[in-house]
Short mmCIF file of C-alpha atoms and ligand atoms in Angstrom, two decimals:
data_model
loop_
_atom_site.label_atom_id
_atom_site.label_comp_id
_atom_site.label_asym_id
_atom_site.label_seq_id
_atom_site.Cartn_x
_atom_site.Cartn_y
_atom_site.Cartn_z
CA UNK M 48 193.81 187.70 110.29
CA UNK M 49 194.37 183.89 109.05
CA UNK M 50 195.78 183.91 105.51
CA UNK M 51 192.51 181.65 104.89
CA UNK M 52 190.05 184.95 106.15
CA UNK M 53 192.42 186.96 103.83
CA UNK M 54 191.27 185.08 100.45
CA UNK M 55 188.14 184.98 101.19
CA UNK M 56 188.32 189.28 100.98
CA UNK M 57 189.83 189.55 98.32
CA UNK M 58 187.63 186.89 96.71
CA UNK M 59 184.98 189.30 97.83
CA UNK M 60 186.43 192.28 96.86
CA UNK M 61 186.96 190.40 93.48
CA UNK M 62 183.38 189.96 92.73
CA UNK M 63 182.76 193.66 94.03
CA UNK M 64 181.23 192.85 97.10
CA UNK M 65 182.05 195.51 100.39
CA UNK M 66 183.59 192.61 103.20
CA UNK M 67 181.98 192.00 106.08
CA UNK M 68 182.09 189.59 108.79
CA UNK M 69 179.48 187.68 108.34
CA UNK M 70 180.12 187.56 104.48
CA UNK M 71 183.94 186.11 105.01
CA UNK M 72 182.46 183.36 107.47
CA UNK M 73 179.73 182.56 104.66
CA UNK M 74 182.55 182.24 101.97
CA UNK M 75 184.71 180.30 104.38
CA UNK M 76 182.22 178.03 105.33
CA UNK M 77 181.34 177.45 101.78
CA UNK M 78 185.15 176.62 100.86
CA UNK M 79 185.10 174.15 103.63
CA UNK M 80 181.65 172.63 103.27
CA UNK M 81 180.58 172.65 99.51
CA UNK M 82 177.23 171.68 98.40
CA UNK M 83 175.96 173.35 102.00
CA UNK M 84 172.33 174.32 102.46
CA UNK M 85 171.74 178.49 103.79
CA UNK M 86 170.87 176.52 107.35
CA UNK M 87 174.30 174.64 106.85
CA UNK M 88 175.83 177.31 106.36
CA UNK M 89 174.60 179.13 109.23
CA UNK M 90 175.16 176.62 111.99
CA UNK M 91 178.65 176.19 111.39
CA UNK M 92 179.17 179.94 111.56
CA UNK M 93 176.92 180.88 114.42
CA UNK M 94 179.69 179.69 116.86
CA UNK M 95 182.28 181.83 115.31
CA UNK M 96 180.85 185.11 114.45
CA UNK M 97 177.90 186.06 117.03
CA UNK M 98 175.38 187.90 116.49
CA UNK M 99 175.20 186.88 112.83
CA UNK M 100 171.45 185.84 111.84
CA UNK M 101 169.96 183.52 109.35
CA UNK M 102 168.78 186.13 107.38
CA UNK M 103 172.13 187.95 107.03
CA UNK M 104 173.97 184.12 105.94
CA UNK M 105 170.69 183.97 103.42
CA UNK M 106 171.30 187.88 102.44
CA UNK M 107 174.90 187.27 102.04
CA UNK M 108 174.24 184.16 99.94
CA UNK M 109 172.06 186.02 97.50
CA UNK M 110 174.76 188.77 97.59
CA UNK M 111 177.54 185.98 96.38
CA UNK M 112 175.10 184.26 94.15
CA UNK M 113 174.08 187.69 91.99
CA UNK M 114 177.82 188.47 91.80
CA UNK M 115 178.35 185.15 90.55
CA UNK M 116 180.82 184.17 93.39
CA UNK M 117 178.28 180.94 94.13
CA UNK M 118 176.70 178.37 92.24
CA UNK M 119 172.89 177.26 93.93
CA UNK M 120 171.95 173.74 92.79
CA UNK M 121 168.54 172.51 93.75
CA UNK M 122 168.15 168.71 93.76
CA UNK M 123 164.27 167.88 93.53
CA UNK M 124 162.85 167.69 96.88
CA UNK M 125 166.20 168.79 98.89
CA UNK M 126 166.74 172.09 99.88
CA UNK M 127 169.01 174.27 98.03
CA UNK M 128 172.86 174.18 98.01
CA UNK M 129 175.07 176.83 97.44
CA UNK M 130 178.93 175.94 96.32
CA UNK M 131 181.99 177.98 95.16
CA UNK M 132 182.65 175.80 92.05
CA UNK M 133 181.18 178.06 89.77
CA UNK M 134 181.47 178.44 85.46
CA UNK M 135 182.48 175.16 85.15
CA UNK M 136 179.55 173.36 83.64
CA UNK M 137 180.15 170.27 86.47
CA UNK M 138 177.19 167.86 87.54
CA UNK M 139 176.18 166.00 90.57
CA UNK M 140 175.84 162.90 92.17
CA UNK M 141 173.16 162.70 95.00
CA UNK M 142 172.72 160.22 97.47
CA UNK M 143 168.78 159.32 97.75
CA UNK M 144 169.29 157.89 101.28
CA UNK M 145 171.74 160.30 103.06
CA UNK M 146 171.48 163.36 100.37
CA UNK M 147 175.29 163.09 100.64
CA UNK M 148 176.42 165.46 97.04
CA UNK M 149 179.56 164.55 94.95
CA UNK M 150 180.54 166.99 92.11
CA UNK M 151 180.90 165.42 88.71
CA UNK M 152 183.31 166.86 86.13
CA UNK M 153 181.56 167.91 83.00
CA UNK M 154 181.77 165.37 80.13
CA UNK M 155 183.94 167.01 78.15
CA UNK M 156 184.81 169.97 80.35
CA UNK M 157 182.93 172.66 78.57
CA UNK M 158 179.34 173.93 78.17
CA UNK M 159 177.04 172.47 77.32
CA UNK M 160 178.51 168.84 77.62
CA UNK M 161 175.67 167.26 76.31
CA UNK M 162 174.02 168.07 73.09
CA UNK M 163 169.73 167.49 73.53
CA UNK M 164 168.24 165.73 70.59
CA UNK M 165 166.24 168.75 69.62
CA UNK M 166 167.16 172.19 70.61
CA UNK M 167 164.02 174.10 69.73
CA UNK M 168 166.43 176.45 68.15
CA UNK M 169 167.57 177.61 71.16
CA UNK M 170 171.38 178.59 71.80
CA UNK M 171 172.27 175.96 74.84
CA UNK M 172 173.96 177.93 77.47
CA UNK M 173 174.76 174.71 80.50
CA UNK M 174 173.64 171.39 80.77
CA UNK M 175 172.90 170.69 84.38
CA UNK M 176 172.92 166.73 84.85
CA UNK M 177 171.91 164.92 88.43
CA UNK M 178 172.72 161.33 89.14
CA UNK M 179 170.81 159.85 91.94
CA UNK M 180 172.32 156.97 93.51
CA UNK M 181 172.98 155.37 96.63
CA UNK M 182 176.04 156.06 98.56
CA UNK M 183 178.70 153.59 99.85
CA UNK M 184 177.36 154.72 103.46
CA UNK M 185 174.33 153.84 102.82
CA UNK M 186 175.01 150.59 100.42
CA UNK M 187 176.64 149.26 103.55
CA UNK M 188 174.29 150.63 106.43
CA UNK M 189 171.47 148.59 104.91
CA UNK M 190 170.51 145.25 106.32
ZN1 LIG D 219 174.08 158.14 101.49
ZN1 LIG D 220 179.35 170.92 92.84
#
């Protein structure tokens, strides 16, 4: 067992999840591809663990997100992403030509960062802030 395989248990013990296979190889993909779709996710770890399904990577996702062990993000009209970088109260960036995602630290590196003009009278939890830009990619792929 790789030491890498090794966090990723106790990460899952951690959040009181039983370890499986197919749940390392979800956390492990996430650590190396953050900001990856369920279908991300499971074509980069169909190759290494076979027999695992898309359901099981979108079970196992689920699993991770109601133990709080993921964060989802859903940029309008993109499908959702799933990320280890959770509690933190960071934004993102999101490229409207490529969908290419960038985290943003939080303004001032607690939640909420931002303060709406009118709270309703509401106690503000997160503010959840997306930039939508164009990529350096795709700045310099256009003609
Ligand atoms: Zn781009
Ligand atoms: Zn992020």
């Amino acid at each position: 067992m790789t030491s890498l395989a090794l966090a990723a248990s106790d990460a899952l013990r951690g959040a009181g999840l039983r370890v499986t296979e197919s749940r390392s190889a979800v956390y492990e993909a996430l650590r190396s591809a953050p900001h990856a779709s369920a279908d991300d996710v499971y074509e980069r770890i169909r190759v290494h663990v076979p027999g695992t399904s898309r359901q099981s990577v979108y079970n196992a996702l689920g699993d991770f997100a109601d133990a709080g062990l993921v964060r989802r993000i859903e940029p309008a009209g993109r499908p959702m992403l799933f990320e280890l970088r959770v509690d933190d109260n960071h934004h993102h960036l999101v490229c409207t030509g490529c969908g290419a995602v960038e985290d943003i630290d939080c303004a001032v590196g607690a939640a909420p960062c931002l303060v709406p003009s009118d709270d309703h009278g509401y106690t503000i939890a997160a503010a959840e802030v997306t930039f939508w830009g164009v990529c350096p990619a795709c700045r310099s792929a256009r003609p």
